CSV table of C-alpha atoms in Angstrom, one decimal:
chain,number,residue,atom,x,y,z
A,1,UNK,CA,-84.6,-112.9,69.0
A,2,UNK,CA,-82.3,-112.7,65.9
A,3,UNK,CA,-80.2,-115.7,65.0
A,4,UNK,CA,-76.6,-115.1,66.4
A,5,UNK,CA,-75.1,-117.1,63.6
A,6,UNK,CA,-77.1,-115.2,60.9
A,7,UNK,CA,-74.4,-112.6,59.9
A,8,UNK,CA,-71.8,-115.4,59.7
A,9,UNK,CA,-74.1,-117.4,57.4
A,10,UNK,CA,-74.6,-114.3,55.3
A,11,UNK,CA,-70.9,-113.8,55.1
A,12,UNK,CA,-70.3,-117.3,54.1
A,13,UNK,CA,-73.0,-117.2,51.3
A,14,UNK,CA,-71.4,-114.1,50.0
A,15,UNK,CA,-68.0,-115.6,50.0
A,16,UNK,CA,-69.5,-118.8,48.3
A,17,UNK,CA,-71.1,-116.7,45.7
A,18,UNK,CA,-67.7,-115.1,44.8
A,19,UNK,CA,-65.9,-118.2,44.8
A,20,UNK,CA,-68.6,-119.7,42.4
A,21,UNK,CA,-68.1,-116.7,40.2
A,22,UNK,CA,-64.3,-116.9,40.2
A,23,UNK,CA,-64.5,-120.7,39.5
A,24,UNK,CA,-66.9,-120.0,36.4
A,25,UNK,CA,-64.5,-117.3,35.1
A,26,UNK,CA,-61.5,-119.5,35.6
A,27,UNK,CA,-63.2,-122.5,33.7
A,28,UNK,CA,-64.3,-120.1,30.9
A,29,UNK,CA,-60.6,-118.9,30.6
A,30,UNK,CA,-59.3,-122.4,30.6
A,31,UNK,CA,-61.9,-123.5,28.1
A,32,UNK,CA,-61.0,-120.5,25.8
A,33,UNK,CA,-57.3,-121.4,26.0
A,34,UNK,CA,-58.0,-125.0,24.9
A,35,UNK,CA,-60.4,-123.8,22.0
A,36,UNK,CA,-57.7,-121.3,20.8
A,37,UNK,CA,-55.4,-124.3,20.1
A,38,UNK,CA,-53.4,-124.5,23.3
A,39,UNK,CA,-53.1,-128.3,22.7
A,40,UNK,CA,-49.7,-129.8,22.8
A,41,UNK,CA,-48.3,-131.3,19.8
A,42,UNK,CA,-49.0,-135.1,19.7
A,43,UNK,CA,-52.5,-134.7,21.2
A,44,UNK,CA,-54.3,-134.3,17.9
A,45,UNK,CA,-55.4,-136.6,15.1
A,46,UNK,CA,-52.0,-137.5,13.9
A,47,UNK,CA,-51.1,-138.9,17.3
A,48,UNK,CA,-47.9,-138.8,19.4
A,49,UNK,CA,-46.9,-137.9,22.8
A,50,UNK,CA,-47.1,-134.5,24.6
A,51,UNK,CA,-44.7,-131.7,23.7
A,52,UNK,CA,-44.2,-128.2,24.9
A,53,UNK,CA,-45.2,-126.8,21.4
A,54,UNK,CA,-48.5,-125.2,21.2
A,55,UNK,CA,-50.5,-126.0,18.0
A,56,UNK,CA,-50.4,-123.2,15.7
A,57,UNK,CA,-47.2,-121.7,17.2
A,58,UNK,CA,-44.4,-120.8,14.6
A,59,UNK,CA,-41.8,-123.4,13.8
A,60,UNK,CA,-38.2,-122.8,12.8
A,61,UNK,CA,-37.0,-126.3,12.0
A,62,UNK,CA,-33.4,-125.4,12.8
A,63,UNK,CA,-34.5,-124.5,16.2
A,64,UNK,CA,-36.6,-127.6,17.0
A,65,UNK,CA,-34.8,-129.8,19.5
A,66,UNK,CA,-33.4,-133.0,17.9
A,67,UNK,CA,-35.5,-135.2,20.2
A,68,UNK,CA,-38.7,-133.6,19.1
A,69,UNK,CA,-37.9,-133.1,15.4
A,70,UNK,CA,-38.8,-136.6,14.2
A,71,UNK,CA,-42.3,-136.7,15.6
A,72,UNK,CA,-42.9,-133.1,14.6
A,73,UNK,CA,-41.7,-133.8,11.0
A,74,UNK,CA,-43.8,-136.8,10.8
A,75,UNK,CA,-46.9,-134.8,11.9
A,76,UNK,CA,-46.0,-132.2,9.3
A,77,UNK,CA,-45.4,-134.6,6.5
A,78,UNK,CA,-48.8,-136.3,7.2
A,79,UNK,CA,-50.5,-132.9,7.0
A,80,UNK,CA,-48.8,-132.0,3.7
A,81,UNK,CA,-49.7,-135.3,2.1
A,82,UNK,CA,-53.3,-134.9,3.3
A,83,UNK,CA,-53.6,-131.4,2.0
A,84,UNK,CA,-51.9,-132.3,-1.4
A,85,UNK,CA,-54.6,-135.0,-1.8
A,86,UNK,CA,-57.5,-132.9,-0.5
A,87,UNK,CA,-56.7,-130.0,-2.7
A,88,UNK,CA,-55.6,-132.2,-5.6
A,89,UNK,CA,-52.3,-130.5,-6.1
A,90,UNK,CA,-50.4,-131.2,-9.3
A,91,UNK,CA,-46.6,-131.6,-9.6
A,92,UNK,CA,-46.4,-128.2,-11.0
A,93,UNK,CA,-47.8,-127.0,-7.7
A,94,UNK,CA,-45.9,-129.1,-5.4
A,95,UNK,CA,-43.6,-131.9,-6.8
A,96,UNK,CA,-44.3,-135.2,-5.5
A,97,UNK,CA,-40.8,-136.3,-5.8
A,98,UNK,CA,-38.8,-133.7,-3.8
A,99,UNK,CA,-40.8,-130.9,-2.1
A,100,UNK,CA,-39.0,-131.6,1.2
A,101,UNK,CA,-35.6,-131.1,-0.5
A,102,UNK,CA,-36.3,-127.4,-0.9
A,103,UNK,CA,-35.8,-125.4,2.2
A,104,UNK,CA,-38.0,-122.4,1.0
A,105,UNK,CA,-40.9,-124.9,0.2
A,106,UNK,CA,-40.7,-126.5,3.6
A,107,UNK,CA,-40.7,-123.1,5.2
A,108,UNK,CA,-43.7,-122.0,3.2
A,109,UNK,CA,-45.7,-125.3,3.9
A,110,UNK,CA,-44.7,-125.0,7.6
A,111,UNK,CA,-46.2,-121.5,7.7
A,112,UNK,CA,-49.3,-122.9,6.0
A,113,UNK,CA,-49.5,-125.7,8.5
A,114,UNK,CA,-49.2,-123.6,11.6
A,115,UNK,CA,-51.6,-121.2,10.0
A,116,UNK,CA,-54.0,-124.1,9.4
A,117,UNK,CA,-53.7,-125.3,13.0
A,118,UNK,CA,-54.4,-121.9,14.2
A,119,UNK,CA,-57.4,-121.2,11.9
A,120,UNK,CA,-59.0,-124.6,12.5
A,121,UNK,CA,-58.1,-125.0,16.3
A,122,UNK,CA,-60.1,-121.9,17.3
A,123,UNK,CA,-63.8,-122.6,17.6
A,124,UNK,CA,-64.4,-119.0,18.9
A,125,UNK,CA,-63.4,-117.6,15.4
A,126,UNK,CA,-66.3,-116.4,13.4
A,127,UNK,CA,-65.1,-118.2,10.4
A,128,UNK,CA,-62.5,-115.5,9.3
A,129,UNK,CA,-59.6,-117.8,10.3
A,130,UNK,CA,-60.4,-120.6,7.9
A,131,UNK,CA,-61.3,-118.1,5.2
A,132,UNK,CA,-58.0,-116.3,5.7
A,133,UNK,CA,-56.1,-119.6,5.6
A,134,UNK,CA,-57.6,-120.5,2.4
A,135,UNK,CA,-56.4,-117.2,0.9
A,136,UNK,CA,-52.9,-117.8,2.2
A,137,UNK,CA,-53.0,-121.4,1.0
A,138,UNK,CA,-53.7,-120.3,-2.6
A,139,UNK,CA,-51.1,-117.6,-2.7
A,140,UNK,CA,-48.6,-120.0,-0.9
A,141,UNK,CA,-49.1,-122.8,-3.4
A,142,UNK,CA,-48.9,-120.3,-6.3
A,143,UNK,CA,-45.7,-119.0,-4.9
A,144,UNK,CA,-44.2,-122.4,-4.3
A,145,UNK,CA,-44.8,-123.4,-7.9
A,146,UNK,CA,-43.6,-120.1,-9.4
A,147,UNK,CA,-40.6,-119.1,-7.2
A,148,UNK,CA,-39.1,-122.0,-5.3
A,149,UNK,CA,-39.0,-125.1,-7.5
A,150,UNK,CA,-36.9,-124.5,-10.5
A,151,UNK,CA,-37.0,-127.5,-12.9
A,152,UNK,CA,-38.5,-130.0,-10.4
A,153,UNK,CA,-42.0,-129.8,-11.8
A,154,UNK,CA,-41.1,-132.5,-14.3
A,155,UNK,CA,-41.3,-135.4,-11.9
A,156,UNK,CA,-37.7,-135.6,-10.6
A,157,UNK,CA,-35.4,-133.4,-8.4
A,158,UNK,CA,-33.2,-130.9,-10.2
A,159,UNK,CA,-30.8,-128.8,-8.2
A,160,UNK,CA,-31.1,-125.1,-8.9
A,161,UNK,CA,-27.9,-123.5,-10.5
A,162,UNK,CA,-27.0,-120.8,-8.1
A,163,UNK,CA,-24.3,-119.4,-5.8
A,164,UNK,CA,-24.7,-120.0,-2.1
A,165,UNK,CA,-24.4,-116.7,-0.3
A,166,UNK,CA,-23.6,-117.9,3.2
A,167,UNK,CA,-20.4,-119.8,2.3
A,168,UNK,CA,-18.0,-117.0,1.5
A,169,UNK,CA,-16.8,-115.1,4.6
A,170,UNK,CA,-15.1,-112.5,2.4
A,171,UNK,CA,-18.4,-111.7,0.7
A,172,UNK,CA,-20.1,-111.0,4.1
A,173,UNK,CA,-17.0,-108.9,5.1
A,174,UNK,CA,-17.1,-106.8,1.9
A,175,UNK,CA,-20.8,-106.0,2.5
A,176,UNK,CA,-20.4,-105.1,6.1
A,177,UNK,CA,-17.4,-102.8,5.3
A,178,UNK,CA,-19.3,-101.0,2.6
A,179,UNK,CA,-22.1,-100.1,5.1
A,180,UNK,CA,-25.7,-99.2,4.4
A,181,UNK,CA,-26.7,-97.2,1.4
A,182,UNK,CA,-25.9,-93.5,1.7
A,183,UNK,CA,-23.3,-94.1,4.3
A,184,UNK,CA,-20.3,-93.2,2.1
A,185,UNK,CA,-19.7,-89.4,1.8
């Protein structure tokens, strides 16, 4: 005589197999997210507390919340100093005395930092990320020294002589009224 509970046990075994498969797939997805850098700021080697920012996510300093800015800036600064020492940067490449006073330099270094976090936070990458980051690093450092610094490479901060574009409302109005190229008939 067949076991009356046999079909029930077979069904439970099938359900258990499916649940085990789902659990394995979920664990793999969670591990993949962690490997790809989905670690909150502050959980890395530079310390700090948890934050909503995912490592490698772009940063626009003017959009960073005031209560998060200090900790994020300290982490960024530690990275810049570590990279300057590791890559033996000269003051012609990145002025020791004032790099943080140049908005474009900070933006360039911030992009390099988030790129570094992304490249080195992904263990599934087949080494393309770190290689591409080094290419971006060399181009970025060259661009910083060539484009953004002015006379600051001599060891002290020197303000660039330039006109600020965003301080004259009449200037903006004039451009808007002129319209795009080819608009005038």
